PDB file of C-alpha atoms in Angstrom:
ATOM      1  CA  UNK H 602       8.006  25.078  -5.169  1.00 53.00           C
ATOM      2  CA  UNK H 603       6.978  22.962  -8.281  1.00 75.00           C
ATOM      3  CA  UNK H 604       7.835  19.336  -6.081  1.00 82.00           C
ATOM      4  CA  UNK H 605       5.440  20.810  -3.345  1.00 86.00           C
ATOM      5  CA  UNK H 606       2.833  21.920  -5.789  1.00 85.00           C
ATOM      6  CA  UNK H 607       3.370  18.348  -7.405  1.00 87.00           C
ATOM      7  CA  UNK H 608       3.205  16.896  -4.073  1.00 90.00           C
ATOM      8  CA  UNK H 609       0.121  19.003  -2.827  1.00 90.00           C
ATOM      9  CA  UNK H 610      -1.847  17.601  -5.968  1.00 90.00           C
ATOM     10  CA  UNK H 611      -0.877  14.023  -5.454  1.00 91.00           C
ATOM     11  CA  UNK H 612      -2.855  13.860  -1.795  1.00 93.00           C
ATOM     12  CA  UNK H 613      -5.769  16.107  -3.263  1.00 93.00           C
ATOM     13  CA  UNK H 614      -6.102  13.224  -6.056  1.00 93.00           C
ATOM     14  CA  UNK H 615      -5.293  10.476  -3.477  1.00 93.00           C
ATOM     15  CA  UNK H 616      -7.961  11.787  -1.203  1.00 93.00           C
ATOM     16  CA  UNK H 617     -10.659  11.554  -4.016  1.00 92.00           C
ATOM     17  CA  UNK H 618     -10.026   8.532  -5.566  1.00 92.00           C
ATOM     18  CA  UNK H 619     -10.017   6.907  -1.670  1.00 90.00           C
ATOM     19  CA  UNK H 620     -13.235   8.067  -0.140  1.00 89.00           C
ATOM     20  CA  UNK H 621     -14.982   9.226  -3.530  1.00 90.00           C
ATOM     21  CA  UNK H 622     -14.077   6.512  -6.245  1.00 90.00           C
ATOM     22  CA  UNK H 623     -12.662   8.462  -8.724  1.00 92.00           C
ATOM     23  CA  UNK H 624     -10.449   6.602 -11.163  1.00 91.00           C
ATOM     24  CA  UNK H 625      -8.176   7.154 -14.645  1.00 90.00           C
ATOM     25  CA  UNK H 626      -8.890   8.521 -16.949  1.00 92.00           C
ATOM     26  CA  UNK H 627     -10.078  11.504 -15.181  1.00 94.00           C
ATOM     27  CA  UNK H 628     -13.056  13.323 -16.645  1.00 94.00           C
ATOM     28  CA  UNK H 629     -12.574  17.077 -16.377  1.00 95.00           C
ATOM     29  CA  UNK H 630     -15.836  19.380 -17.203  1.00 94.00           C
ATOM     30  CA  UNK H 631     -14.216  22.926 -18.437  1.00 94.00           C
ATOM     31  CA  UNK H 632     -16.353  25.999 -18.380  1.00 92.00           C
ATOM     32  CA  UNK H 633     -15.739  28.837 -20.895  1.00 92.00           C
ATOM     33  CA  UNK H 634     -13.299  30.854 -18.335  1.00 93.00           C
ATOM     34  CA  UNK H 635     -10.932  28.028 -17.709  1.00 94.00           C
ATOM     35  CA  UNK H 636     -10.702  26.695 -21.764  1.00 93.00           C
ATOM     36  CA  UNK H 637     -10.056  30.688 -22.506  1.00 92.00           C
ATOM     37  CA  UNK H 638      -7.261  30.908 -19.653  1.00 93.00           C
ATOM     38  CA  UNK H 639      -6.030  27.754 -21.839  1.00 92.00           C
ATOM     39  CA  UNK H 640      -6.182  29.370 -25.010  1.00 91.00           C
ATOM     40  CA  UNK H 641      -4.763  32.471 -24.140  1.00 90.00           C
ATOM     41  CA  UNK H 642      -1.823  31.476 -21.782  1.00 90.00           C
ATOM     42  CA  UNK H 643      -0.819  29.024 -25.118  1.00 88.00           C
ATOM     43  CA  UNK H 644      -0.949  25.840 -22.921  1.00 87.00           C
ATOM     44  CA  UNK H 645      -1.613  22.890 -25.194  1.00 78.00           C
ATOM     45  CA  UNK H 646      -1.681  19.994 -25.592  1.00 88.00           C
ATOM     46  CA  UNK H 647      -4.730  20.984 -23.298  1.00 90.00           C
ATOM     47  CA  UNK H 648      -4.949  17.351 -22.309  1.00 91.00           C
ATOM     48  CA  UNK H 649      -1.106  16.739 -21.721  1.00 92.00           C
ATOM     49  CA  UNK H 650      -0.912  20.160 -19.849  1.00 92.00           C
ATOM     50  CA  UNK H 651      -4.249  19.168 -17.290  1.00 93.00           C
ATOM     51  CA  UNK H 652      -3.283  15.793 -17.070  1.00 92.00           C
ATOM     52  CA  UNK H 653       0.108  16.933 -15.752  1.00 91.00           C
ATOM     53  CA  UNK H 654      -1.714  18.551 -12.897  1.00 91.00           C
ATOM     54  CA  UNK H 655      -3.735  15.898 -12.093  1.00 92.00           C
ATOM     55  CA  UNK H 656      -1.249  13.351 -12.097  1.00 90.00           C
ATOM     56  CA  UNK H 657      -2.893  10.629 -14.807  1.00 91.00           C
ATOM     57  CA  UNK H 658      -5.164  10.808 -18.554  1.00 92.00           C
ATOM     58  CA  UNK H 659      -7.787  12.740 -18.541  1.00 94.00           C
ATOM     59  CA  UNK H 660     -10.681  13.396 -20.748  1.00 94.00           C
ATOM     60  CA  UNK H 661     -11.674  16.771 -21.156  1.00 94.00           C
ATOM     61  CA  UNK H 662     -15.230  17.664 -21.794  1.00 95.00           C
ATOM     62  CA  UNK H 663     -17.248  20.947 -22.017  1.00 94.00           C
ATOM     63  CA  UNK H 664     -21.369  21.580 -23.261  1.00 93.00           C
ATOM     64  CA  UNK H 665     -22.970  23.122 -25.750  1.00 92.00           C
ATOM     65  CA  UNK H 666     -24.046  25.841 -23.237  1.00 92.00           C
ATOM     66  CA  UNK H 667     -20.817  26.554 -22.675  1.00 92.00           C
ATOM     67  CA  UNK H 668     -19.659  26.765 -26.522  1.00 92.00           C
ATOM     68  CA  UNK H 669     -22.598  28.647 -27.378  1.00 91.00           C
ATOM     69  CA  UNK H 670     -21.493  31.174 -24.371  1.00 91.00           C
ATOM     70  CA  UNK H 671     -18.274  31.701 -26.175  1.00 91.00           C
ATOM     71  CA  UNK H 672     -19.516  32.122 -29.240  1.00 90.00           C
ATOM     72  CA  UNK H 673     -21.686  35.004 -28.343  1.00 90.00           C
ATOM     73  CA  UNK H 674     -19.076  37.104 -26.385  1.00 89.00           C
ATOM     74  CA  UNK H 675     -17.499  37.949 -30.165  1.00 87.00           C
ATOM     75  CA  UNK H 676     -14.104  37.616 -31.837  1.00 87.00           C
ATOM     76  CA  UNK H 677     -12.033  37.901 -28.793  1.00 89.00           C
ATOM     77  CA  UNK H 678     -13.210  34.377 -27.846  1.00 90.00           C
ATOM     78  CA  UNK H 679     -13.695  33.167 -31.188  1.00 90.00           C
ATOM     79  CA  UNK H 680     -10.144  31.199 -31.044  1.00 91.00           C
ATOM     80  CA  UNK H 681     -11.222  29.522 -27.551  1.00 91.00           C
ATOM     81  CA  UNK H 682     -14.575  28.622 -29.230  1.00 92.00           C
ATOM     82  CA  UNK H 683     -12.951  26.814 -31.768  1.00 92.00           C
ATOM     83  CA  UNK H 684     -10.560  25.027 -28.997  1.00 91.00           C
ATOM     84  CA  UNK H 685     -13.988  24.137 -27.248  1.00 91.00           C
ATOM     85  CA  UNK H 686     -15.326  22.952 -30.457  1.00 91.00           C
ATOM     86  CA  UNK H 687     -12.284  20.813 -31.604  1.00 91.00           C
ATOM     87  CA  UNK H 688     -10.391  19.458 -28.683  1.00 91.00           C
ATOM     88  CA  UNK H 689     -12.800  18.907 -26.133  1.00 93.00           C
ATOM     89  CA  UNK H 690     -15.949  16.551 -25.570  1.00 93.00           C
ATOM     90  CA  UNK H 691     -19.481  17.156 -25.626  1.00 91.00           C
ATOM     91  CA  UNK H 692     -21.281  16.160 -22.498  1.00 91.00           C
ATOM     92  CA  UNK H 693     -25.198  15.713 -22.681  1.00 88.00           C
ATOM     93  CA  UNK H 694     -27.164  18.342 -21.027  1.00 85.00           C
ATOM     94  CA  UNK H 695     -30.960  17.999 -21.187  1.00 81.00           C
ATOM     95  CA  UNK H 696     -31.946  21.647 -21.676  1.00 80.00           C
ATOM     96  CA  UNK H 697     -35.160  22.708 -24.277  1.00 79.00           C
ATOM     97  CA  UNK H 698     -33.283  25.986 -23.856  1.00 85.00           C
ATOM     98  CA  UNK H 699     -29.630  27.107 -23.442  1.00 86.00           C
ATOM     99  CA  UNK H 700     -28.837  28.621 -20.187  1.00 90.00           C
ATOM    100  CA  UNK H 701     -25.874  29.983 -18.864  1.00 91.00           C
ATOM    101  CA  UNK H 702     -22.559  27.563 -18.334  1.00 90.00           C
ATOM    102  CA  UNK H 703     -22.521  28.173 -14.656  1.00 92.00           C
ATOM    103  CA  UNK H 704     -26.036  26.750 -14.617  1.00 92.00           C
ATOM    104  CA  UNK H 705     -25.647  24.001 -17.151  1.00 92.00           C
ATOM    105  CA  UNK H 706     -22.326  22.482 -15.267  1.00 93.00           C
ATOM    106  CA  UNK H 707     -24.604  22.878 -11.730  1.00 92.00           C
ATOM    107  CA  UNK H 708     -26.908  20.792 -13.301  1.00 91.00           C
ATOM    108  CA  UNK H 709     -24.599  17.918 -14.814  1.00 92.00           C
ATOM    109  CA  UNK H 710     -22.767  17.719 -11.683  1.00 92.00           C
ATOM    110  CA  UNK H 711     -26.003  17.705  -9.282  1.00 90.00           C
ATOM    111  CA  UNK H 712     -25.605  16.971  -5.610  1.00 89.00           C
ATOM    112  CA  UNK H 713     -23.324  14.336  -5.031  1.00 88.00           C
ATOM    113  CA  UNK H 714     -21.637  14.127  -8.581  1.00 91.00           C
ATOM    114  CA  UNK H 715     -22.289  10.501  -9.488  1.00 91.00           C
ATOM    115  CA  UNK H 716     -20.099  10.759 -12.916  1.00 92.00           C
ATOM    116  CA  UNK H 717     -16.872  12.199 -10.683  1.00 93.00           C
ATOM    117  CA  UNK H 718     -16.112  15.034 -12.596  1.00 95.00           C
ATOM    118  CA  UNK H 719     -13.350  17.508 -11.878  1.00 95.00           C
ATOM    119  CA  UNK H 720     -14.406  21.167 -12.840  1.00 95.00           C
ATOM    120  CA  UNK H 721     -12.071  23.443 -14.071  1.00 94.00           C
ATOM    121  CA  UNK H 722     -12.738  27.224 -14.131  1.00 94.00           C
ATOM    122  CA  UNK H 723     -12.086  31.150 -13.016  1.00 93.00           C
ATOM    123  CA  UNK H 724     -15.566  32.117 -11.800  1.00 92.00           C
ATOM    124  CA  UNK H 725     -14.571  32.100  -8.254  1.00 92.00           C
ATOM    125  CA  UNK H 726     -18.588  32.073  -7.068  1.00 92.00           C
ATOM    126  CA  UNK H 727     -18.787  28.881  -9.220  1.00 93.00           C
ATOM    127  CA  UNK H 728     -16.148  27.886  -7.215  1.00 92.00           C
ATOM    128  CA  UNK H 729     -17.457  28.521  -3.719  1.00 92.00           C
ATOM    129  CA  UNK H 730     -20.591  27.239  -4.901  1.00 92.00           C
ATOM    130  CA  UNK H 731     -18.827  23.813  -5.745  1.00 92.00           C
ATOM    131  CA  UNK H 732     -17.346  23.460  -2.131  1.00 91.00           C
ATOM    132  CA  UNK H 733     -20.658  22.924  -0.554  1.00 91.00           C
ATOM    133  CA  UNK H 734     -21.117  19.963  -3.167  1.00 92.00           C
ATOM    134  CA  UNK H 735     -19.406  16.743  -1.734  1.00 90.00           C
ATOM    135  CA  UNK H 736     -17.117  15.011  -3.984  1.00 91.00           C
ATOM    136  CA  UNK H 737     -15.983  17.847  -6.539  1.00 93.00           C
ATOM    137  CA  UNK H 738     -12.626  18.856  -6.885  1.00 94.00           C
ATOM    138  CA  UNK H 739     -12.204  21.999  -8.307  1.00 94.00           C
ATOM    139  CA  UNK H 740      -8.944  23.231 -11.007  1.00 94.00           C
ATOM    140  CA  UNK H 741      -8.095  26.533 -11.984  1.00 93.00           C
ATOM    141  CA  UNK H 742      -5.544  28.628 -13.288  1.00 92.00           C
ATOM    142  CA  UNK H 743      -2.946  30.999 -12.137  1.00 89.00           C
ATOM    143  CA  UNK H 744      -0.907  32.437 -15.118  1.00 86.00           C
ATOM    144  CA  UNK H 745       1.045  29.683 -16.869  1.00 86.00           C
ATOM    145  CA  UNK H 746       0.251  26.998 -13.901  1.00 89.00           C
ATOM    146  CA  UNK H 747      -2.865  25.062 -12.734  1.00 92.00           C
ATOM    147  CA  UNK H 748      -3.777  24.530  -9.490  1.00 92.00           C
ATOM    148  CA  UNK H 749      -5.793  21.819  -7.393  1.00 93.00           C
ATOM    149  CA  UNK H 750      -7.805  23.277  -4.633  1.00 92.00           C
ATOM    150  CA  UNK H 751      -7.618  21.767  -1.694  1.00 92.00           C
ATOM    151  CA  UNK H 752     -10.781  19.838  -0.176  1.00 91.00           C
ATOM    152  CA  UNK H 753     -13.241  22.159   1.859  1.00 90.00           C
ATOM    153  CA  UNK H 754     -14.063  21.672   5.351  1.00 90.00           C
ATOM    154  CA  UNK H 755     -17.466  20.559   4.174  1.00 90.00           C
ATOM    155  CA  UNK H 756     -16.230  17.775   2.011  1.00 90.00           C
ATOM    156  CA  UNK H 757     -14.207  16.739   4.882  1.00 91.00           C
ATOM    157  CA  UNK H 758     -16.653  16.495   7.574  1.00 91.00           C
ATOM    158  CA  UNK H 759     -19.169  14.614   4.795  1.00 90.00           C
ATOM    159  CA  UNK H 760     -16.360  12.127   4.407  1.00 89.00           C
ATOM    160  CA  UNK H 761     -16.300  11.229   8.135  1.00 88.00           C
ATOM    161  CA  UNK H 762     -19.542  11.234   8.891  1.00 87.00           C
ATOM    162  CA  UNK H 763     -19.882   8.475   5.846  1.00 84.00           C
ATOM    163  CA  UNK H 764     -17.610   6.516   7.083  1.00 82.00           C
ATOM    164  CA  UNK H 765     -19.260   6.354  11.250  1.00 81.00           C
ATOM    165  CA  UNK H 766     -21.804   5.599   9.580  1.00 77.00           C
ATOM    166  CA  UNK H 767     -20.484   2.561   7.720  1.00 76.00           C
ATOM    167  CA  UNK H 768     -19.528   0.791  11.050  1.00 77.00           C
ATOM    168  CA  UNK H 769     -22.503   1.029  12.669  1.00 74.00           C
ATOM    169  CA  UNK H 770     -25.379  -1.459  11.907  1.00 71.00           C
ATOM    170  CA  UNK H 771     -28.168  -0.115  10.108  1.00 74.00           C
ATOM    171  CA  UNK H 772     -32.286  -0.731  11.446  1.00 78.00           C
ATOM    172  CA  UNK H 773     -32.806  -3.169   9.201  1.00 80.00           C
ATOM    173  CA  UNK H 774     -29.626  -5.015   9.602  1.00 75.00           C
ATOM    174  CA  UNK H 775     -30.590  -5.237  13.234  1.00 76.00           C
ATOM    175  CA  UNK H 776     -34.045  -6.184  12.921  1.00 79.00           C
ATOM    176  CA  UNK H 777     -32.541  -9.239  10.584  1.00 81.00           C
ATOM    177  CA  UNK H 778     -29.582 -10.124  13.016  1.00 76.00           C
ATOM    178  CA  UNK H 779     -32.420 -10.110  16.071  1.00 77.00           C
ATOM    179  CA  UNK H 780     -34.560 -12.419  14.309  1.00 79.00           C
ATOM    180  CA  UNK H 781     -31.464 -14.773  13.514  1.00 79.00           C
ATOM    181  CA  UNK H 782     -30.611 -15.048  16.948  1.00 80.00           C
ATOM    182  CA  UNK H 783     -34.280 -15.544  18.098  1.00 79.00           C
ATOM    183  CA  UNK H 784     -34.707 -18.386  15.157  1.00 79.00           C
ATOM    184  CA  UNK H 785     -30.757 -19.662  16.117  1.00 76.00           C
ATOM    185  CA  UNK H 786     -31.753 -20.274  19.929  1.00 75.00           C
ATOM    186  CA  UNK H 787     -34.898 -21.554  19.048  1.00 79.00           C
ATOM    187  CA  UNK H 788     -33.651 -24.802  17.078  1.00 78.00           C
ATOM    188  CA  UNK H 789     -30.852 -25.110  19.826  1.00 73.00           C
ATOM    189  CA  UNK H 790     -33.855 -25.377  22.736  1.00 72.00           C
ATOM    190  CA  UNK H 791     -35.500 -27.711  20.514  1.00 77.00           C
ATOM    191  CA  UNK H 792     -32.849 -30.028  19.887  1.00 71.00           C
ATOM    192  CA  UNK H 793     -31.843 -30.199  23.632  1.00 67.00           C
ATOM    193  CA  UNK H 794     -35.524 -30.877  24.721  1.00 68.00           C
ATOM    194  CA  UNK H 795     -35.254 -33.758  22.263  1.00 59.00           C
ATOM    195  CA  UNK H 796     -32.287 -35.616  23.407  1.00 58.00           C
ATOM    196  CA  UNK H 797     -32.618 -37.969  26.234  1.00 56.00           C
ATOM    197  CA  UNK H 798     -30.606 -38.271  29.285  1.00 55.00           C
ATOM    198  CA  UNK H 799     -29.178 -41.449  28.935  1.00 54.00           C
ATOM    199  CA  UNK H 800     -25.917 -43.095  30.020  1.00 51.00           C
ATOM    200  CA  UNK H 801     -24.030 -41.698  26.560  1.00 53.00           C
ATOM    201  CA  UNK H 802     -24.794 -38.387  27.783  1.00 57.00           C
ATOM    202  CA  UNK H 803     -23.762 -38.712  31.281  1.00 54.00           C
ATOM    203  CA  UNK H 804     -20.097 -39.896  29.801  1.00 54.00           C
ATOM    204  CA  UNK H 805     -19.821 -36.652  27.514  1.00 59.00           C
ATOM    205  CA  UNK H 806     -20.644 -34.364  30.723  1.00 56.00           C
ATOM    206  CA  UNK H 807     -17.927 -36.135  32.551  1.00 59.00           C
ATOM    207  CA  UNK H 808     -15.468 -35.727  29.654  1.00 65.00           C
ATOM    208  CA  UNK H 809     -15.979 -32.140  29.442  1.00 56.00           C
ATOM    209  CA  UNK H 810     -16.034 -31.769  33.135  1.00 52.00           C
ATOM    210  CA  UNK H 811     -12.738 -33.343  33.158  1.00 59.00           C
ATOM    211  CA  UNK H 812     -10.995 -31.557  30.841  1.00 64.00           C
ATOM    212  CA  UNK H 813     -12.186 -28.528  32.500  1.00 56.00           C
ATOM    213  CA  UNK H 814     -10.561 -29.432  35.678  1.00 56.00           C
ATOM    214  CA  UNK H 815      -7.199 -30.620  33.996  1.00 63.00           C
ATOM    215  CA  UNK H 816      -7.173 -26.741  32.221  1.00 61.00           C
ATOM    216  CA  UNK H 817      -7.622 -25.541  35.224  1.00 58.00           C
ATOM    217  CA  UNK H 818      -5.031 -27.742  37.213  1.00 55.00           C
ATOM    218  CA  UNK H 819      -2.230 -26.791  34.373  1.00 64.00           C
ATOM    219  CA  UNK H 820      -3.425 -22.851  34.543  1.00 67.00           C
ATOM    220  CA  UNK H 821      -2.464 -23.036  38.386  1.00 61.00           C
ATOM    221  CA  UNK H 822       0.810 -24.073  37.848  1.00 66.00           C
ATOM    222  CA  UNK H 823       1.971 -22.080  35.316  1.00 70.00           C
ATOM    223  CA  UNK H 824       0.576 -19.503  37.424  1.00 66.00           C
ATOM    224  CA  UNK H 825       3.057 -20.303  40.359  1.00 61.00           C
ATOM    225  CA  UNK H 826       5.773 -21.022  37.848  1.00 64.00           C
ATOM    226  CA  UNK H 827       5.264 -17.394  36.642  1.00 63.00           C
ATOM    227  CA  UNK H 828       5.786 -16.081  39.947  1.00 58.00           C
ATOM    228  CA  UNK H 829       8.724 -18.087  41.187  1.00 52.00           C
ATOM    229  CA  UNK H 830      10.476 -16.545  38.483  1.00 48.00           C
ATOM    230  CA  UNK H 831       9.463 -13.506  38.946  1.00 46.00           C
ATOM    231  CA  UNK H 832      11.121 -13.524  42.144  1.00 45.00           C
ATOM    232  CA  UNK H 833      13.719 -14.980  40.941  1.00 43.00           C
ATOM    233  CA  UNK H 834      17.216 -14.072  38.708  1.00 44.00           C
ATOM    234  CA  UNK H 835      16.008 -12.939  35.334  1.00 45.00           C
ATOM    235  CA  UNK H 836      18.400 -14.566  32.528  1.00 43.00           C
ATOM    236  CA  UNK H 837      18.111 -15.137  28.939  1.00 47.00           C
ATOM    237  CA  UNK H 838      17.307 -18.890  28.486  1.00 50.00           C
ATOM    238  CA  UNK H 839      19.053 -20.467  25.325  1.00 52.00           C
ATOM    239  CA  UNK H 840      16.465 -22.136  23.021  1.00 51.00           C
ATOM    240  CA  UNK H 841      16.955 -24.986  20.769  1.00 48.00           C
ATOM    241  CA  UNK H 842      16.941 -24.220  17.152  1.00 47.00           C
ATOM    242  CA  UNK H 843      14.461 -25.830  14.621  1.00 46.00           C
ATOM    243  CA  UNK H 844      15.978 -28.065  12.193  1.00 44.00           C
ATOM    244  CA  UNK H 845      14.084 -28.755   9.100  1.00 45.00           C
ATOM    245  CA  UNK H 846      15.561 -32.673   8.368  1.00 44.00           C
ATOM    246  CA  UNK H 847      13.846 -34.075   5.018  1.00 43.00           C
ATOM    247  CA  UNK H 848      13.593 -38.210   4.999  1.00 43.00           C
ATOM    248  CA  UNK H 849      11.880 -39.756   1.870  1.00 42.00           C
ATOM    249  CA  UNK H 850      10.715 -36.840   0.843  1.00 42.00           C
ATOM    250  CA  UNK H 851       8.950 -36.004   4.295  1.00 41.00           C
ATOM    251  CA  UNK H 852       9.559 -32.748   5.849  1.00 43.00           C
ATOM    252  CA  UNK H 853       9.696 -33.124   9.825  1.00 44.00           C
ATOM    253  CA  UNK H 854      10.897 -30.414  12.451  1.00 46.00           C
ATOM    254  CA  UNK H 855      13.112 -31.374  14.793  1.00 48.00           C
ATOM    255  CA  UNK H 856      13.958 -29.746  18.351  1.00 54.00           C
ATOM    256  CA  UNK H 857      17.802 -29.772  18.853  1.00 65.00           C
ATOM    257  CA  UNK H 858      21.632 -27.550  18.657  1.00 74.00           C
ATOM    258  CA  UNK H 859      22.961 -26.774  15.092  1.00 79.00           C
ATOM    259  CA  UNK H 860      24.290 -29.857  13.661  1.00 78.00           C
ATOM    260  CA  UNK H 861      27.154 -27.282  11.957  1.00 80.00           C
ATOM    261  CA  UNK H 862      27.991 -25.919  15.670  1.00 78.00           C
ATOM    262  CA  UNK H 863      28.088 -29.865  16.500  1.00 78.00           C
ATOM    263  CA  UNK H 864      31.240 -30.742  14.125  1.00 81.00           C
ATOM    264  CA  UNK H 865      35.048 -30.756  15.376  1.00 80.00           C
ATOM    265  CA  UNK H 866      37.433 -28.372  14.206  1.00 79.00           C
ATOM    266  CA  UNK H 867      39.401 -29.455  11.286  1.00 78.00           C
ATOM    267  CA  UNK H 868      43.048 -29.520  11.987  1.00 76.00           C
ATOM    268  CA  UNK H 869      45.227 -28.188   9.619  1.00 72.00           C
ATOM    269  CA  UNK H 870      48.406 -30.525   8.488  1.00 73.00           C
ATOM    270  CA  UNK H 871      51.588 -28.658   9.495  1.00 70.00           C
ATOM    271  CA  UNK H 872      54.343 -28.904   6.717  1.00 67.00           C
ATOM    272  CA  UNK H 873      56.693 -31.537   7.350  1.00 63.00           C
ATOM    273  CA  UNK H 874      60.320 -29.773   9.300  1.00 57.00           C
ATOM    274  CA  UNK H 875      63.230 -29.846   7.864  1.00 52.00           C
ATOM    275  CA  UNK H 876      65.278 -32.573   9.323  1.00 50.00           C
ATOM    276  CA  UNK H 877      68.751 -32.099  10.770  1.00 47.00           C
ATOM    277  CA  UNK H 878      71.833 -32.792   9.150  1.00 49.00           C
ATOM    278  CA  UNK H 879      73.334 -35.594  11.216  1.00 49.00           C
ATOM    279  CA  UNK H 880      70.503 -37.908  10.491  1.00 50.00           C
ATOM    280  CA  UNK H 881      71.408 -41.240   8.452  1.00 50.00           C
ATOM    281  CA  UNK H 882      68.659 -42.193   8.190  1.00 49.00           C
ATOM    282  CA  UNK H 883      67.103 -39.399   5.432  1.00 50.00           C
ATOM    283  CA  UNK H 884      68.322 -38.873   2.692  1.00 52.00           C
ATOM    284  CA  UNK H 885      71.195 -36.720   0.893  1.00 56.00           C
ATOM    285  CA  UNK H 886      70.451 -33.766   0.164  1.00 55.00           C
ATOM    286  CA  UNK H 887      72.085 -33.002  -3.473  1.00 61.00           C
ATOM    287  CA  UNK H 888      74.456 -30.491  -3.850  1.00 63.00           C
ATOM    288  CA  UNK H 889      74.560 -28.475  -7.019  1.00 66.00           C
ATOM    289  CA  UNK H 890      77.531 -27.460  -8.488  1.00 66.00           C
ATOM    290  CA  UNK H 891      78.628 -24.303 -10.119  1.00 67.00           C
ATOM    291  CA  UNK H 892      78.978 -23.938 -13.634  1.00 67.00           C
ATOM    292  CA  UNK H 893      82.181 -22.079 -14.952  1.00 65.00           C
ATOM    293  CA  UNK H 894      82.813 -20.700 -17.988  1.00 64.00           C
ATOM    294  CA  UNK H 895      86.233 -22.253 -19.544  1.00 62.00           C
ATOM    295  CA  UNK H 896      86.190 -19.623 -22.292  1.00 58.00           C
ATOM    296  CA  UNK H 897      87.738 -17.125 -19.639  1.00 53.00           C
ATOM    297  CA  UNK H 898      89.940 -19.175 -17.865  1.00 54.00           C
ATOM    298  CA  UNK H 899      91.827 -20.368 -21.556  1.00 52.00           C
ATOM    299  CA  UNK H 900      91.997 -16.791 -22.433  1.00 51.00           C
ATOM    300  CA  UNK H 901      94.277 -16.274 -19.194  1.00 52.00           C
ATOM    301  CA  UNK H 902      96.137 -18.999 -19.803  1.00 53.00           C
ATOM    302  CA  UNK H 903      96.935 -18.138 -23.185  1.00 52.00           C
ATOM    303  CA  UNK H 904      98.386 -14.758 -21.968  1.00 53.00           C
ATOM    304  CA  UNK H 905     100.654 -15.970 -19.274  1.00 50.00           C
TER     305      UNK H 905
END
């Protein structure tokens, strides 16, 4: 379960980072529900522990909206309002009044979250509310683990619609390509009108009319070679290798068979045979005689 999990998170980042631009180190705006779920499930390092989830560093921030929030609810939150106060950032939130954190974090991340923020919290309407909002991925957590939420429908369909709309050609970029063409064809009339119809001119037509007819001469026949052998026996024609030969430091390619697959086969020298007996000619073999020990023998001798 924990490799699918890990898994599961890895194409929910992927996804973002591709069609939404986020990048590391990821900037993750807490609420006061998700850093007390921290506090209280004893998951720290807070950063270590999110950026495990995530997949890459993060940066954890939180606002004064939200500390304030935590401050007020009394001295069952006082250790997470310290946590809030100590280990996380501050983010800038332009408020002459404090408001609530659901509001304030609404506010930062705005419609189309320009500063890529992942938001982590429990307040499920927060996090309904957050689906509707293109490019924000939502974290929150279930006992001892946290959990990535999978894009929304919404996000989806935003993403695809962005990208139709990236291949097609904008008004303006069609107004400018028209008037392009119009100026293009202009200065190509213009320069025809000016050239005269001399003998030069004559020649080039001919060329080119030439050279059409040739192309179209060596199109026919390869035509009718195509369908002779189509009719024909199909069999694998055998293709002359290219041989890269290098002469004063020239590199040319050469058609032709593999100059290795070319050479003889080397003959092996057979030992020399043993030649008969009989023969005068060679010579003697030598005969080795066989050592006795005269020790023994004067021993015997001695007894008789």
């Amino acid at each position: 379960m924990r490799v699918k999990k890990q898994k599961r998170h890895r194409r929910v980042v992927r996804f973002y980072t591709a069609c939404f631009g986020f990048r590391e180190p990821f900037k993750v705006m807490c609420d006061g529900t998700f850093i007390h779920h921290l506090f209280g499930n004893k998951l720290g390092p807070f950063e270590k522990v999110v950026g495990n989830a995530l997949g890459g560093s993060v940066k954890l921030f939180t606002t004064r909206c939200v500390i304030g929030e935590l401050q007020a609810l009394g001295q069952e939150y006082g250790g997470s309002c310290s946590a809030a106060r100590n280990e996380f950032k501050i983010a800038s939130c332009d408020h002459e009044k404090r408001v609530t954190a659901v509001a304030c974090i609404m506010q930062i991340i705005g419609e189309k979250n320009t500063d890529h923020f992942f938001v982590g919290t429990q307040d499920f309407e927060m996090r309904q509310k957050l689906k509707e909002i293109p490019g924000v991925p939502v974290l929150y957590g279930l006992r001892t683990a946290l959990l990535l939420e999978q894009p929304s429908t919404h996000q989806r369909d935003f993403v695809k619609s962005s990208e139709e709309s990236r291949l097609h050609m904008t008004d303006l970029e069609l107004q400018m390509l028209k008037k392009r063409t119009m100026e293009r064809l202009s200065a190509v009339e213009a320069e025809e009108e000016l050239k005269p119809d001399d003998a030069e001119n004559q020649i080039d037509k001919d060329i080119k009319y030439q050279i059409l007819a040739t192309q179209s001469v060596v199109e026919r026949e390869a035509e009718r070679r195509r369908m002779q052998t189509e009719d024909g026996p199909r069999f694998k024609r055998k293709r002359a290798k290219l041989i890269l030969v290098c002469e004063t430091n020239v590199a040319h390619l050469l058609q032709g068979p593999n100059p290795l697959s070319c050479l003889k086969k080397r003959k092996h020298p057979e030992p020399n045979p043993k030649k008969a007996s009989g023969d005068d000619s060679g010579t003697r073999s030598r005969s080795r005689k066989r050592k006795r020990s005269r020790g023994k023998n004067a021993s015997k001798n001695s007894d008789d």
